[in-house]
DNA sequence: CGACTGCTTGATGTTGCTCAACGTGCGTGG
DNA sequence: CCACGCACGTTGAGCAACATCAAGCAGTCG
């Protein structure tokens, strides 16, 4: 994570931050459907912000009139429940956030926190709304994105409610390996507590299961440095729940 | 339920079934934004179908090229998981179904079953797509509907993962009273098994909790005839989990 | 060095699932 | 018409999975 801050990517982001939207290489599928005039409207109604790991990007229950587009980085979407904190999902760039809160009502129904250096564009919601009205291509791309999200949410619901703890932790590890890092070796971007919040279990249970996996040579784990040793078995555990 | 079949509503539905879309009183918010030409396109690309309680409206894993609009009635959306059946949500008319499956890929990711007499319009997905491209008002209404759904899903996730069984059953009872029937007395439209699938617990646990509630005079329950006696307490149980 | 945070490990109690038994109502087929 | 299987519902006993409580350890920061 420290390396990242000084990497070539960081330099590119610097350049991008000073660049007009029309030349930005981090355009979403929806934005690619906009014409030059629309892009220039966008230009005048957005703010580019950089967040460090741990920074709060969106705060639950706050009033807000923006749509957030995650250009680069990794974030957790979490909700403060009546009993404990819950991480709803972890998602990497590029993606839109706050779309549901937005069109539903004017308050954020969840918080979003950066897990690593993250670059975000905030757009005025009314500009967004205008584009939906005027540009069918744009609207369709947004609907596509929301559809994919809904299907993912469905899967999550099923997984969380039917699997037992060991299966959920296996899920989480596989999620980071396959969906986030595309590698069986990575540095866990979250603490044990957060892993527990993600899996919906207690910190102690999460810890225990990780050491079990380590002892049974399913994973190698030094602090947050994780390597999957027996992926086949991990997949079976995830399957069987 | 039996009364319903022969009620005045039933007669209205009969009339509606023979009526052109332009005169149908069950138009969705999105459809109300369509012009006469568009309505007539709709007319030529849809099928009106009536389902009885227990009938399968949409079958999981089947290929499908339709969007379903629930005009009237009550349905359950359920998924066959690796371990057991799960009811994702119960929803009453009016609502769209299959939107997410649709734009994501071509197979249904869940089943939908009628819990009472239900009337459904099936539309060709391409017609729908065309409307999104050509009619911004229509697109925006669809996005609004999807946003509300996503917020509901979020809430569900939190509830399911943090509450214990007693809280989930309390939730389910309050859901039927407040969201479906708007009355503290109603006939439970589902079996104990289905209630368990909805709460994500076993049939035995659901049964036990219901008799506990009955014994503690929180509810009165004769078969499926349910009356809430102590709503305050039920709300507390739901809150505390 | 002491306070503090994040993590791990063990002991204990509770929750809820599984299994089993039994009653009921319904539809089917002999 | 009765016998039978089958889905549904209820209840009890035992057990596994988890949360909770408690203690201790390593690393870090002031």
Short mmCIF file of C-alpha atoms (C1' of nucleotides) in Angstrom, two decimals:
data_model
loop_
_atom_site.label_atom_id
_atom_site.label_comp_id
_atom_site.label_asym_id
_atom_site.label_seq_id
_atom_site.Cartn_x
_atom_site.Cartn_y
_atom_site.Cartn_z
CA UNK A 1 0.00 0.00 0.00
CA UNK A 2 2.88 2.28 0.78
CA UNK A 3 4.49 1.47 -2.55
CA UNK A 4 1.30 2.37 -4.30
CA UNK A 5 1.43 5.93 -3.08
CA UNK A 6 4.66 6.51 -4.92
CA UNK A 7 3.95 4.33 -7.93
CA UNK A 8 3.60 5.21 -11.56
CA UNK A 9 -0.17 5.00 -11.09
CA UNK A 10 0.00 7.78 -8.60
CA UNK A 11 1.68 9.98 -11.13
CA UNK A 12 -0.99 9.19 -13.69
CA UNK A 13 -3.68 10.14 -11.17
CA UNK A 14 -1.93 13.42 -10.57
CA UNK A 15 -2.09 14.18 -14.24
CA UNK A 16 -5.71 13.06 -14.45
CA UNK A 17 -6.71 15.35 -11.62
CA UNK A 18 -5.66 18.34 -13.64
CA UNK A 19 -7.18 17.04 -16.82
CA UNK A 20 -10.56 17.99 -18.30
CA UNK A 21 -13.21 15.23 -18.24
CA UNK A 22 -13.07 14.93 -22.00
CA UNK A 23 -9.51 13.59 -21.77
CA UNK A 24 -9.89 11.56 -18.56
CA UNK A 25 -9.13 7.89 -19.17
CA UNK A 26 -11.27 6.77 -16.23
CA UNK A 27 -14.64 7.35 -17.90
CA UNK A 28 -17.45 4.96 -16.99
CA UNK A 29 -19.35 3.01 -19.64
CA UNK A 30 -22.24 5.44 -19.17
CA UNK A 31 -20.07 8.52 -19.55
CA UNK A 32 -18.60 7.19 -22.77
CA UNK A 33 -22.07 7.63 -24.24
CA UNK A 34 -22.10 11.35 -23.58
CA UNK A 35 -21.44 13.86 -26.35
CA UNK A 36 -19.05 16.80 -26.19
CA UNK A 37 -21.68 19.24 -24.94
CA UNK A 38 -22.75 16.90 -22.16
CA UNK A 39 -19.16 16.27 -21.12
CA UNK A 40 -18.66 19.98 -20.80
CA UNK A 41 -21.75 20.26 -18.57
CA UNK A 42 -20.25 17.49 -16.45
CA UNK A 43 -17.01 19.42 -16.30
CA UNK A 44 -18.73 22.35 -14.65
CA UNK A 45 -20.62 20.30 -12.11
CA UNK A 46 -18.21 17.98 -10.46
CA UNK A 47 -15.41 17.79 -7.94
CA UNK A 48 -12.41 15.49 -8.07
CA UNK A 49 -11.23 14.36 -4.65
CA UNK A 50 -8.43 12.11 -3.46
CA UNK A 51 -8.85 9.97 -0.34
CA UNK A 52 -6.25 8.14 1.70
CA UNK A 53 -6.83 4.69 3.28
CA UNK A 54 -9.24 5.08 6.18
CA UNK A 55 -10.79 8.33 4.93
CA UNK A 56 -14.57 8.51 4.94
CA UNK A 57 -15.91 9.22 1.47
CA UNK A 58 -19.63 9.12 2.24
CA UNK A 59 -21.21 9.30 5.70
CA UNK A 60 -24.40 7.46 6.63
CA UNK A 61 -27.46 9.63 7.44
CA UNK A 62 -25.90 12.77 5.99
CA UNK A 63 -27.84 14.79 3.46
CA UNK A 64 -26.19 14.72 0.12
CA UNK A 65 -26.84 15.89 -3.41
CA UNK A 66 -24.08 14.10 -5.21
CA UNK A 67 -23.41 10.93 -7.10
CA UNK A 68 -19.96 9.49 -6.41
CA UNK A 69 -17.96 7.86 -9.19
CA UNK A 70 -15.00 5.83 -7.91
CA UNK A 71 -12.31 6.36 -10.53
CA UNK A 72 -9.58 4.32 -8.90
CA UNK A 73 -8.94 2.57 -5.60
CA UNK A 74 -10.79 0.26 -3.23
CA UNK A 75 -13.63 1.10 -0.84
CA UNK A 76 -15.89 -0.56 1.72
CA UNK A 77 -19.60 0.20 1.88
CA UNK A 78 -20.82 -0.22 5.44
CA UNK A 79 -23.88 0.34 7.58
CA UNK A 80 -24.14 1.04 11.28
CA UNK A 81 -26.83 -1.40 12.37
CA UNK A 82 -28.72 -1.47 15.65
CA UNK A 83 -26.50 -4.24 16.94
CA UNK A 84 -23.19 -3.88 15.20
CA UNK A 85 -21.39 -2.53 12.18
CA UNK A 86 -21.92 -4.39 8.93
CA UNK A 87 -19.84 -4.22 5.77
CA UNK A 88 -22.30 -4.56 2.93
CA UNK A 89 -19.72 -4.89 0.20
CA UNK A 90 -16.19 -4.14 -0.79
CA UNK A 91 -15.81 -2.82 -4.28
CA UNK A 92 -13.03 -1.54 -6.48
CA UNK A 93 -12.99 1.11 -9.17
CA UNK A 94 -14.60 1.83 -11.50
CA UNK A 95 -18.09 2.05 -10.01
CA UNK A 96 -20.88 4.45 -9.11
CA UNK A 97 -22.01 4.90 -5.53
CA UNK A 98 -25.04 6.56 -3.97
CA UNK A 99 -27.24 5.95 -6.94
CA UNK A 100 -29.84 4.14 -4.85
CA UNK A 101 -29.77 6.56 -1.94
CA UNK A 102 -30.11 9.29 -4.38
CA UNK A 103 -33.09 8.48 -6.33
CA UNK A 104 -34.79 7.05 -3.28
CA UNK A 105 -34.41 9.98 -0.89
CA UNK A 106 -31.81 12.61 -0.07
CA UNK A 107 -29.90 10.93 2.76
CA UNK A 108 -27.13 8.39 2.49
CA UNK A 109 -28.24 5.02 3.76
CA UNK A 110 -24.67 3.81 4.22
CA UNK A 111 -21.14 5.00 4.73
CA UNK A 112 -18.29 4.53 2.28
CA UNK A 113 -14.68 4.40 3.47
CA UNK A 114 -11.50 4.17 1.42
CA UNK A 115 -9.35 1.07 2.02
CA UNK A 116 -6.47 2.37 -0.06
CA UNK A 117 -5.65 5.54 -1.98
CA UNK A 118 -8.86 6.27 -3.86
CA UNK A 119 -9.86 8.92 -6.39
CA UNK A 120 -13.48 9.97 -6.61
CA UNK A 121 -15.50 12.30 -8.83
CA UNK A 122 -18.60 13.81 -7.25
CA UNK A 123 -21.35 14.92 -9.62
CA UNK A 124 -24.40 17.00 -8.95
CA UNK A 125 -27.40 14.68 -8.96
CA UNK A 126 -29.50 16.99 -11.11
CA UNK A 127 -26.97 16.92 -13.90
CA UNK A 128 -27.12 13.17 -13.71
CA UNK A 129 -30.89 13.26 -13.82
CA UNK A 130 -30.85 15.51 -16.87
CA UNK A 131 -28.58 13.08 -18.69
CA UNK A 132 -30.95 10.23 -17.96
CA UNK A 133 -33.79 12.23 -19.46
CA UNK A 134 -31.90 13.41 -22.50
CA UNK A 135 -29.52 10.57 -23.32
CA UNK A 136 -31.03 7.09 -23.64
CA UNK A 137 -27.65 5.43 -24.06
CA UNK A 138 -26.53 6.91 -20.77
CA UNK A 139 -29.73 5.85 -18.98
CA UNK A 140 -29.40 2.32 -20.29
CA UNK A 141 -25.83 2.00 -19.05
CA UNK A 142 -26.90 3.16 -15.60
CA UNK A 143 -29.72 0.62 -15.56
CA UNK A 144 -27.25 -2.07 -16.61
CA UNK A 145 -24.94 -1.16 -13.73
CA UNK A 146 -27.82 -1.23 -11.25
CA UNK A 147 -29.01 -4.58 -12.58
CA UNK A 148 -25.62 -6.16 -12.04
CA UNK A 149 -25.53 -4.76 -8.53
CA UNK A 150 -28.93 -6.19 -7.71
CA UNK A 151 -27.91 -9.65 -8.86
CA UNK A 152 -24.76 -9.46 -6.75
CA UNK A 153 -26.82 -8.40 -3.74
CA UNK A 154 -29.09 -11.38 -4.24
CA UNK A 155 -26.16 -13.77 -4.25
CA UNK A 156 -24.79 -12.16 -1.13
CA UNK A 157 -28.08 -12.56 0.69
CA UNK A 158 -28.21 -16.24 -0.13
CA UNK A 159 -24.62 -16.82 0.89
CA UNK A 160 -24.84 -14.94 4.14
CA UNK A 161 -28.00 -16.57 5.32
CA UNK A 162 -27.21 -20.16 4.51
CA UNK A 163 -23.53 -20.68 5.10
CA UNK A 164 -21.86 -21.16 8.42
CA UNK A 165 -18.91 -19.10 9.57
CA UNK A 166 -16.16 -21.18 8.00
CA UNK A 167 -17.84 -20.93 4.59
CA UNK A 168 -18.23 -17.18 4.82
CA UNK A 169 -14.57 -16.63 5.64
CA UNK A 170 -13.63 -18.91 2.74
CA UNK A 171 -15.93 -16.78 0.57
CA UNK A 172 -14.27 -13.58 1.70
CA UNK A 173 -10.76 -14.89 0.98
CA UNK A 174 -11.79 -16.11 -2.46
CA UNK A 175 -13.51 -12.79 -3.12
CA UNK A 176 -10.30 -10.85 -2.53
CA UNK A 177 -8.21 -13.30 -4.54
CA UNK A 178 -10.52 -13.60 -7.55
CA UNK A 179 -12.51 -10.38 -7.68
CA UNK A 180 -10.18 -7.76 -6.28
CA UNK A 181 -6.55 -8.80 -6.74
CA UNK A 182 -6.71 -11.56 -9.38
CA UNK A 183 -3.94 -13.30 -7.49
CA UNK A 184 -3.67 -16.00 -4.82
CA UNK A 185 -1.18 -13.87 -2.93
CA UNK A 186 -2.21 -10.48 -1.61
CA UNK A 187 -2.18 -8.17 1.37
CA UNK A 188 -5.51 -8.24 3.17
CA UNK A 189 -6.76 -4.64 2.98
CA UNK A 190 -8.87 -4.93 6.14
CA UNK A 191 -8.44 -5.76 9.82
CA UNK A 192 -9.79 -8.90 11.50
CA UNK A 193 -12.63 -6.84 12.90
CA UNK A 194 -13.56 -5.64 9.42
CA UNK A 195 -13.28 -9.15 8.02
CA UNK A 196 -15.70 -10.23 10.74
CA UNK A 197 -18.07 -7.37 9.89
CA UNK A 198 -17.90 -8.41 6.24
CA UNK A 199 -18.74 -12.03 7.04
CA UNK A 200 -21.30 -11.06 9.68
CA UNK A 201 -19.57 -12.87 12.54
CA UNK A 202 -17.50 -11.91 15.60
CA UNK A 203 -13.87 -10.84 15.54
CA UNK A 204 -12.91 -13.88 17.64
CA UNK A 205 -14.59 -16.36 15.30
CA UNK A 206 -12.89 -14.79 12.29
CA UNK A 207 -9.53 -14.99 14.01
CA UNK A 208 -10.03 -18.61 15.01
CA UNK A 209 -11.03 -19.68 11.52
CA UNK A 210 -8.03 -17.94 9.99
CA UNK A 211 -5.63 -19.74 12.32
CA UNK A 212 -7.44 -23.02 11.58
CA UNK A 213 -6.97 -22.43 7.85
CA UNK A 214 -3.34 -21.61 8.50
CA UNK A 215 -2.75 -24.73 10.62
CA UNK A 216 -4.43 -26.94 8.04
CA UNK A 217 -2.17 -25.46 5.34
CA UNK A 218 -5.10 -24.06 3.39
CA UNK A 219 -3.64 -20.57 3.54
CA UNK A 220 -0.38 -18.98 4.65
CA UNK A 221 -0.95 -15.90 6.79
CA UNK A 222 1.58 -13.48 8.30
CA UNK A 223 -0.29 -10.53 9.72
CA UNK A 224 -2.14 -9.33 6.62
CA UNK A 225 0.05 -11.03 4.03
CA UNK A 226 -2.10 -13.87 2.73
CA UNK A 227 -1.33 -16.69 0.29
CA UNK A 228 -3.83 -19.34 -0.74
CA UNK A 229 -2.11 -22.76 -0.59
CA UNK A 230 -5.02 -25.12 -1.24
CA UNK A 231 -7.53 -23.34 -3.40
CA UNK A 232 -9.44 -26.50 -4.25
CA UNK A 233 -10.21 -27.14 -0.59
CA UNK A 234 -11.10 -23.50 -0.02
CA UNK A 235 -13.58 -23.69 -2.89
CA UNK A 236 -15.12 -26.83 -1.40
CA UNK A 237 -15.50 -25.16 1.99
CA UNK A 238 -17.12 -22.18 0.33
CA UNK A 239 -19.47 -24.46 -1.62
CA UNK A 240 -20.55 -26.67 1.22
CA UNK A 241 -21.01 -23.71 3.55
CA UNK B 1 -58.81 -15.82 -0.06
CA UNK B 2 -61.77 -17.74 -1.42
CA UNK B 3 -63.95 -14.66 -1.19
CA UNK B 4 -61.43 -12.78 -3.23
CA UNK B 5 -61.91 -15.01 -6.23
CA UNK B 6 -65.53 -14.03 -6.48
CA UNK B 7 -65.20 -10.46 -5.32
CA UNK B 8 -65.95 -7.25 -7.13
CA UNK B 9 -62.21 -6.93 -7.78
CA UNK B 10 -62.27 -10.11 -9.70
CA UNK B 11 -64.92 -8.71 -11.97
CA UNK B 12 -62.87 -5.59 -12.55
CA UNK B 13 -59.90 -7.74 -13.51
CA UNK B 14 -62.02 -9.62 -15.96
CA UNK B 15 -62.93 -6.38 -17.65
CA UNK B 16 -59.34 -5.22 -17.55
CA UNK B 17 -58.13 -8.36 -19.22
CA UNK B 18 -60.16 -7.55 -22.28
CA UNK B 19 -59.23 -3.90 -22.24
CA UNK B 20 -56.57 -2.21 -24.36
CA UNK B 21 -53.52 -0.96 -22.44
CA UNK B 22 -54.51 2.62 -23.06
CA UNK B 23 -57.57 2.18 -20.85
CA UNK B 24 -56.05 -0.16 -18.25
CA UNK B 25 -56.20 1.41 -14.79
CA UNK B 26 -53.24 -0.63 -13.54
CA UNK B 27 -50.57 1.32 -15.36
CA UNK B 28 -47.20 1.67 -13.61
CA UNK B 29 -45.65 5.07 -12.90
CA UNK B 30 -43.29 4.45 -15.79
CA UNK B 31 -46.04 3.47 -18.21
CA UNK B 32 -47.94 6.63 -17.42
CA UNK B 33 -45.09 8.49 -19.04
CA UNK B 34 -45.62 6.76 -22.37
CA UNK B 35 -47.39 8.50 -25.24
CA UNK B 36 -50.19 7.05 -27.36
CA UNK B 37 -47.86 5.63 -30.00
CA UNK B 38 -45.73 3.93 -27.39
CA UNK B 39 -48.78 2.49 -25.64
CA UNK B 40 -49.88 1.00 -28.90
CA UNK B 41 -46.46 -0.60 -29.39
CA UNK B 42 -46.84 -2.05 -25.88
CA UNK B 43 -50.26 -3.34 -26.84
CA UNK B 44 -48.78 -5.47 -29.60
CA UNK B 45 -45.94 -6.89 -27.52
CA UNK B 46 -47.44 -8.15 -24.33
CA UNK B 47 -49.45 -10.95 -22.80
CA UNK B 48 -51.87 -10.66 -19.90
CA UNK B 49 -51.94 -13.73 -17.68
CA UNK B 50 -53.87 -14.67 -14.55
CA UNK B 51 -52.30 -16.89 -11.90
CA UNK B 52 -53.92 -18.72 -8.99
CA UNK B 53 -52.32 -19.06 -5.56
CA UNK B 54 -49.40 -21.47 -5.83
CA UNK B 55 -48.89 -21.00 -9.57
CA UNK B 56 -45.32 -20.43 -10.73
CA UNK B 57 -45.01 -17.13 -12.59
CA UNK B 58 -41.29 -17.19 -13.28
CA UNK B 59 -39.00 -20.21 -13.02
CA UNK B 60 -35.40 -20.00 -11.93
CA UNK B 61 -32.72 -20.86 -14.55
CA UNK B 62 -35.19 -20.69 -17.41
CA UNK B 63 -34.33 -18.59 -20.42
CA UNK B 64 -36.67 -15.70 -20.73
CA UNK B 65 -37.13 -12.62 -22.87
CA UNK B 66 -39.84 -10.89 -20.90
CA UNK B 67 -40.29 -8.30 -18.24
CA UNK B 68 -43.12 -9.12 -15.83
CA UNK B 69 -45.35 -6.39 -14.48
CA UNK B 70 -47.44 -7.49 -11.49
CA UNK B 71 -50.73 -5.66 -11.94
CA UNK B 72 -52.50 -7.05 -8.92
CA UNK B 73 -51.96 -9.74 -6.31
CA UNK B 74 -49.19 -10.97 -4.04
CA UNK B 75 -46.09 -12.96 -4.98
CA UNK B 76 -43.00 -14.49 -3.41
CA UNK B 77 -39.59 -14.22 -5.04
CA UNK B 78 -37.49 -17.23 -4.09
CA UNK B 79 -34.19 -18.87 -4.89
CA UNK B 80 -33.20 -22.53 -4.71
CA UNK B 81 -29.89 -22.38 -2.85
CA UNK B 82 -27.28 -25.10 -2.48
CA UNK B 83 -28.55 -25.93 0.99
CA UNK B 84 -32.16 -24.93 1.11
CA UNK B 85 -34.86 -22.78 -0.43
CA UNK B 86 -34.74 -19.10 0.38
CA UNK B 87 -37.53 -16.55 -0.02
CA UNK B 88 -35.80 -13.34 -1.04
CA UNK B 89 -38.84 -11.14 -0.73
CA UNK B 90 -42.60 -11.03 -0.76
CA UNK B 91 -44.05 -8.21 -2.74
CA UNK B 92 -47.47 -6.99 -3.75
CA UNK B 93 -48.69 -5.27 -6.87
CA UNK B 94 -47.87 -3.00 -8.54
CA UNK B 95 -44.26 -3.88 -9.28
CA UNK B 96 -41.90 -4.95 -12.03
CA UNK B 97 -40.04 -8.23 -11.86
CA UNK B 98 -37.13 -9.65 -13.81
CA UNK B 99 -35.64 -6.30 -14.56
CA UNK B 100 -32.33 -7.23 -12.98
CA UNK B 101 -32.14 -10.70 -14.48
CA UNK B 102 -32.94 -9.20 -17.73
CA UNK B 103 -30.39 -6.61 -18.25
CA UNK B 104 -27.77 -8.76 -16.59
CA UNK B 105 -28.18 -11.91 -18.68
CA UNK B 106 -30.94 -13.92 -20.26
CA UNK B 107 -31.76 -16.42 -17.53
CA UNK B 108 -33.94 -15.90 -14.48
CA UNK B 109 -31.91 -15.90 -11.32
CA UNK B 110 -34.95 -16.62 -9.16
CA UNK B 111 -38.44 -18.05 -9.23
CA UNK B 112 -41.62 -16.10 -8.63
CA UNK B 113 -44.73 -17.80 -7.28
CA UNK B 114 -48.22 -16.37 -6.73
CA UNK B 115 -49.48 -16.39 -3.13
CA UNK B 116 -52.98 -15.30 -4.11
CA UNK B 117 -54.84 -14.57 -7.32
CA UNK B 118 -52.39 -12.47 -9.32
CA UNK B 119 -52.59 -10.73 -12.69
CA UNK B 120 -49.41 -10.21 -14.66
CA UNK B 121 -48.47 -8.46 -17.91
CA UNK B 122 -45.47 -9.84 -19.74
CA UNK B 123 -43.65 -7.48 -22.07
CA UNK B 124 -40.98 -8.18 -24.63
CA UNK B 125 -37.69 -6.95 -23.22
CA UNK B 126 -36.65 -5.24 -26.45
CA UNK B 127 -39.72 -3.04 -26.43
CA UNK B 128 -38.79 -2.09 -22.91
CA UNK B 129 -35.26 -1.34 -23.96
CA UNK B 130 -36.46 0.86 -26.81
CA UNK B 131 -38.59 2.87 -24.40
CA UNK B 132 -35.62 3.47 -22.14
CA UNK B 133 -33.66 4.79 -25.10
CA UNK B 134 -36.43 6.94 -26.48
CA UNK B 135 -38.35 8.13 -23.42
CA UNK B 136 -36.35 9.73 -20.61
CA UNK B 137 -39.34 9.97 -18.31
CA UNK B 138 -39.89 6.25 -18.62
CA UNK B 139 -36.21 5.47 -18.00
CA UNK B 140 -36.16 7.66 -14.93
CA UNK B 141 -39.20 5.95 -13.41
CA UNK B 142 -37.57 2.56 -13.93
CA UNK B 143 -34.39 3.80 -12.25
CA UNK B 144 -36.47 5.12 -9.35
CA UNK B 145 -38.11 1.73 -8.92
CA UNK B 146 -34.77 -0.05 -8.99
CA UNK B 147 -33.33 2.40 -6.46
CA UNK B 148 -36.10 1.73 -4.00
CA UNK B 149 -35.58 -2.00 -4.43
CA UNK B 150 -31.89 -1.70 -3.75
CA UNK B 151 -32.51 0.19 -0.53
CA UNK B 152 -34.97 -2.48 0.59
CA UNK B 153 -32.46 -5.20 -0.19
CA UNK B 154 -29.88 -3.42 1.92
CA UNK B 155 -32.19 -3.30 4.90
CA UNK B 156 -32.99 -6.96 4.47
CA UNK B 157 -29.34 -7.90 4.47
CA UNK B 158 -28.73 -6.04 7.71
CA UNK B 159 -31.76 -7.55 9.38
CA UNK B 160 -31.03 -11.08 8.34
CA UNK B 161 -27.43 -11.09 9.34
CA UNK B 162 -27.67 -9.42 12.72
CA UNK B 163 -30.90 -10.53 14.31
CA UNK B 164 -31.59 -13.79 15.99
CA UNK B 165 -34.53 -15.99 15.08
CA UNK B 166 -37.08 -14.38 17.36
CA UNK B 167 -36.34 -10.94 15.88
CA UNK B 168 -36.67 -12.20 12.32
CA UNK B 169 -40.07 -13.74 12.95
CA UNK B 170 -41.18 -10.50 14.62
CA UNK B 171 -39.95 -8.68 11.52
CA UNK B 172 -41.89 -10.95 9.23
CA UNK B 173 -45.13 -10.50 11.18
CA UNK B 174 -44.70 -6.71 11.22
CA UNK B 175 -43.91 -6.77 7.52
CA UNK B 176 -47.21 -8.44 6.68
CA UNK B 177 -49.16 -6.17 9.03
CA UNK B 178 -47.61 -2.87 7.97
CA UNK B 179 -46.42 -3.33 4.42
CA UNK B 180 -48.83 -5.82 2.92
CA UNK B 181 -52.18 -5.72 4.71
CA UNK B 182 -52.07 -2.39 6.61
CA UNK B 183 -53.90 -4.15 9.42
CA UNK B 184 -52.98 -5.92 12.64
CA UNK B 185 -55.35 -8.74 11.76
CA UNK B 186 -54.75 -10.79 8.65
CA UNK B 187 -54.53 -14.26 7.23
CA UNK B 188 -50.94 -15.38 6.85
CA UNK B 189 -50.54 -16.04 3.11
CA UNK B 190 -47.73 -18.57 3.59
CA UNK B 191 -47.08 -21.87 5.36
CA UNK B 192 -44.81 -22.30 8.36
CA UNK B 193 -42.17 -23.73 6.05
CA UNK B 194 -42.35 -20.64 3.84
CA UNK B 195 -42.23 -18.35 6.86
CA UNK B 196 -39.07 -20.18 7.89
CA UNK B 197 -37.61 -19.80 4.39
CA UNK B 198 -38.42 -16.10 4.52
CA UNK B 199 -36.71 -15.65 7.88
CA UNK B 200 -33.86 -17.97 6.95
CA UNK B 201 -34.48 -20.44 9.77
CA UNK B 202 -35.87 -23.96 10.14
CA UNK B 203 -39.55 -24.86 10.11
CA UNK B 204 -39.29 -26.12 13.70
CA UNK B 205 -37.79 -22.90 15.00
CA UNK B 206 -40.45 -20.82 13.27
CA UNK B 207 -43.20 -22.98 14.73
CA UNK B 208 -41.74 -22.79 18.24
CA UNK B 209 -41.42 -19.00 18.13
CA UNK B 210 -44.98 -18.60 16.91
CA UNK B 211 -46.34 -20.69 19.78
CA UNK B 212 -44.14 -18.72 22.20
CA UNK B 213 -45.58 -15.46 20.87
CA UNK B 214 -49.05 -16.92 21.20
CA UNK B 215 -48.45 -18.10 24.78
CA UNK B 216 -47.04 -14.73 25.79
CA UNK B 217 -50.12 -13.03 24.34
CA UNK B 218 -48.07 -11.09 21.80
CA UNK B 219 -50.13 -12.49 18.96
CA UNK B 220 -53.27 -14.55 18.57
CA UNK B 221 -52.86 -17.33 16.06
CA UNK B 222 -55.42 -19.89 14.82
CA UNK B 223 -53.91 -21.77 11.91
CA UNK B 224 -53.13 -18.89 9.55
CA UNK B 225 -55.47 -16.32 11.11
CA UNK B 226 -53.14 -13.91 12.90
CA UNK B 227 -53.87 -10.93 15.14
CA UNK B 228 -51.20 -8.76 16.73
CA UNK B 229 -52.11 -8.21 20.42
CA UNK B 230 -49.02 -6.41 21.73
CA UNK B 231 -47.51 -4.46 18.89
CA UNK B 232 -45.22 -2.42 21.11
CA UNK B 233 -43.52 -5.55 22.40
CA UNK B 234 -43.29 -6.99 18.91
CA UNK B 235 -41.56 -3.81 17.74
CA UNK B 236 -39.10 -4.05 20.62
CA UNK B 237 -38.31 -7.67 19.79
CA UNK B 238 -37.77 -6.69 16.17
CA UNK B 239 -35.51 -3.79 17.19
CA UNK B 240 -33.36 -5.64 19.68
CA UNK B 241 -32.98 -8.61 17.37
"C1'" DC C 1 8.06 2.75 30.36
"C1'" DG C 2 3.06 2.61 30.51
"C1'" DA C 3 -1.11 2.98 28.01
"C1'" DC C 4 -3.28 1.45 24.10
"C1'" DT C 5 -4.68 -1.08 20.01
"C1'" DG C 6 -5.07 -5.15 17.38
"C1'" DC C 7 -4.92 -9.96 17.64
"C1'" DT C 8 -5.15 -14.62 19.59
"C1'" DT C 9 -6.61 -18.31 22.61
"C1'" DG C 10 -9.26 -20.72 26.14
"C1'" DA C 11 -13.47 -21.52 29.05
"C1'" DT C 12 -18.34 -21.18 29.40
"C1'" DG C 13 -23.13 -20.47 28.25
"C1'" DT C 14 -26.71 -19.89 24.81
"C1'" DT C 15 -28.90 -20.43 20.52
"C1'" DG C 16 -30.78 -22.88 17.16
"C1'" DC C 17 -30.32 -27.03 14.16
"C1'" DT C 18 -31.03 -31.93 13.72
"C1'" DC C 19 -33.44 -35.88 14.65
"C1'" DA C 20 -37.35 -38.21 16.12
"C1'" DA C 21 -42.06 -38.93 17.35
"C1'" DC C 22 -46.71 -37.97 16.73
"C1'" DG C 23 -51.13 -35.73 15.11
"C1'" DT C 24 -53.84 -33.82 11.17
"C1'" DG C 25 -55.83 -33.06 6.74
"C1'" DC C 26 -55.73 -34.08 1.84
"C1'" DG C 27 -55.43 -36.53 -2.37
"C1'" DT C 28 -54.68 -40.96 -4.72
"C1'" DG C 29 -55.27 -45.47 -5.94
"C1'" DG C 30 -56.87 -50.00 -4.90
"C1'" DC D 1 -64.97 -46.48 0.88
"C1'" DC D 2 -60.78 -47.34 3.16
"C1'" DA D 3 -55.75 -47.61 3.22
"C1'" DC D 4 -51.90 -45.36 2.29
"C1'" DG D 5 -48.53 -41.88 1.32
"C1'" DC D 6 -47.46 -37.20 1.78
"C1'" DA D 7 -47.14 -32.37 3.21
"C1'" DC D 8 -47.84 -29.68 7.09
"C1'" DG D 9 -47.60 -28.61 12.00
"C1'" DT D 10 -46.14 -29.21 16.84
"C1'" DT D 11 -43.18 -30.68 20.59
"C1'" DG D 12 -39.14 -32.67 23.06
"C1'" DA D 13 -34.19 -34.11 23.61
"C1'" DG D 14 -29.46 -33.80 22.44
"C1'" DC D 15 -25.72 -31.72 20.27
"C1'" DA D 16 -22.84 -28.63 17.41
"C1'" DA D 17 -21.86 -24.06 16.32
"C1'" DC D 18 -21.17 -19.50 17.96
"C1'" DA D 19 -21.16 -15.60 20.85
"C1'" DT D 20 -19.61 -13.91 25.06
"C1'" DC D 21 -16.43 -13.30 28.67
"C1'" DA D 22 -11.82 -13.22 30.21
"C1'" DA D 23 -6.95 -13.26 29.98
"C1'" DG D 24 -2.70 -12.63 27.78
"C1'" DC D 25 0.61 -11.25 24.12
"C1'" DA D 26 2.97 -8.35 20.59
"C1'" DG D 27 3.64 -4.03 18.47
"C1'" DT D 28 3.23 1.05 18.64
"C1'" DC D 29 2.94 5.64 20.14
"C1'" DG D 30 3.47 9.35 23.27
#
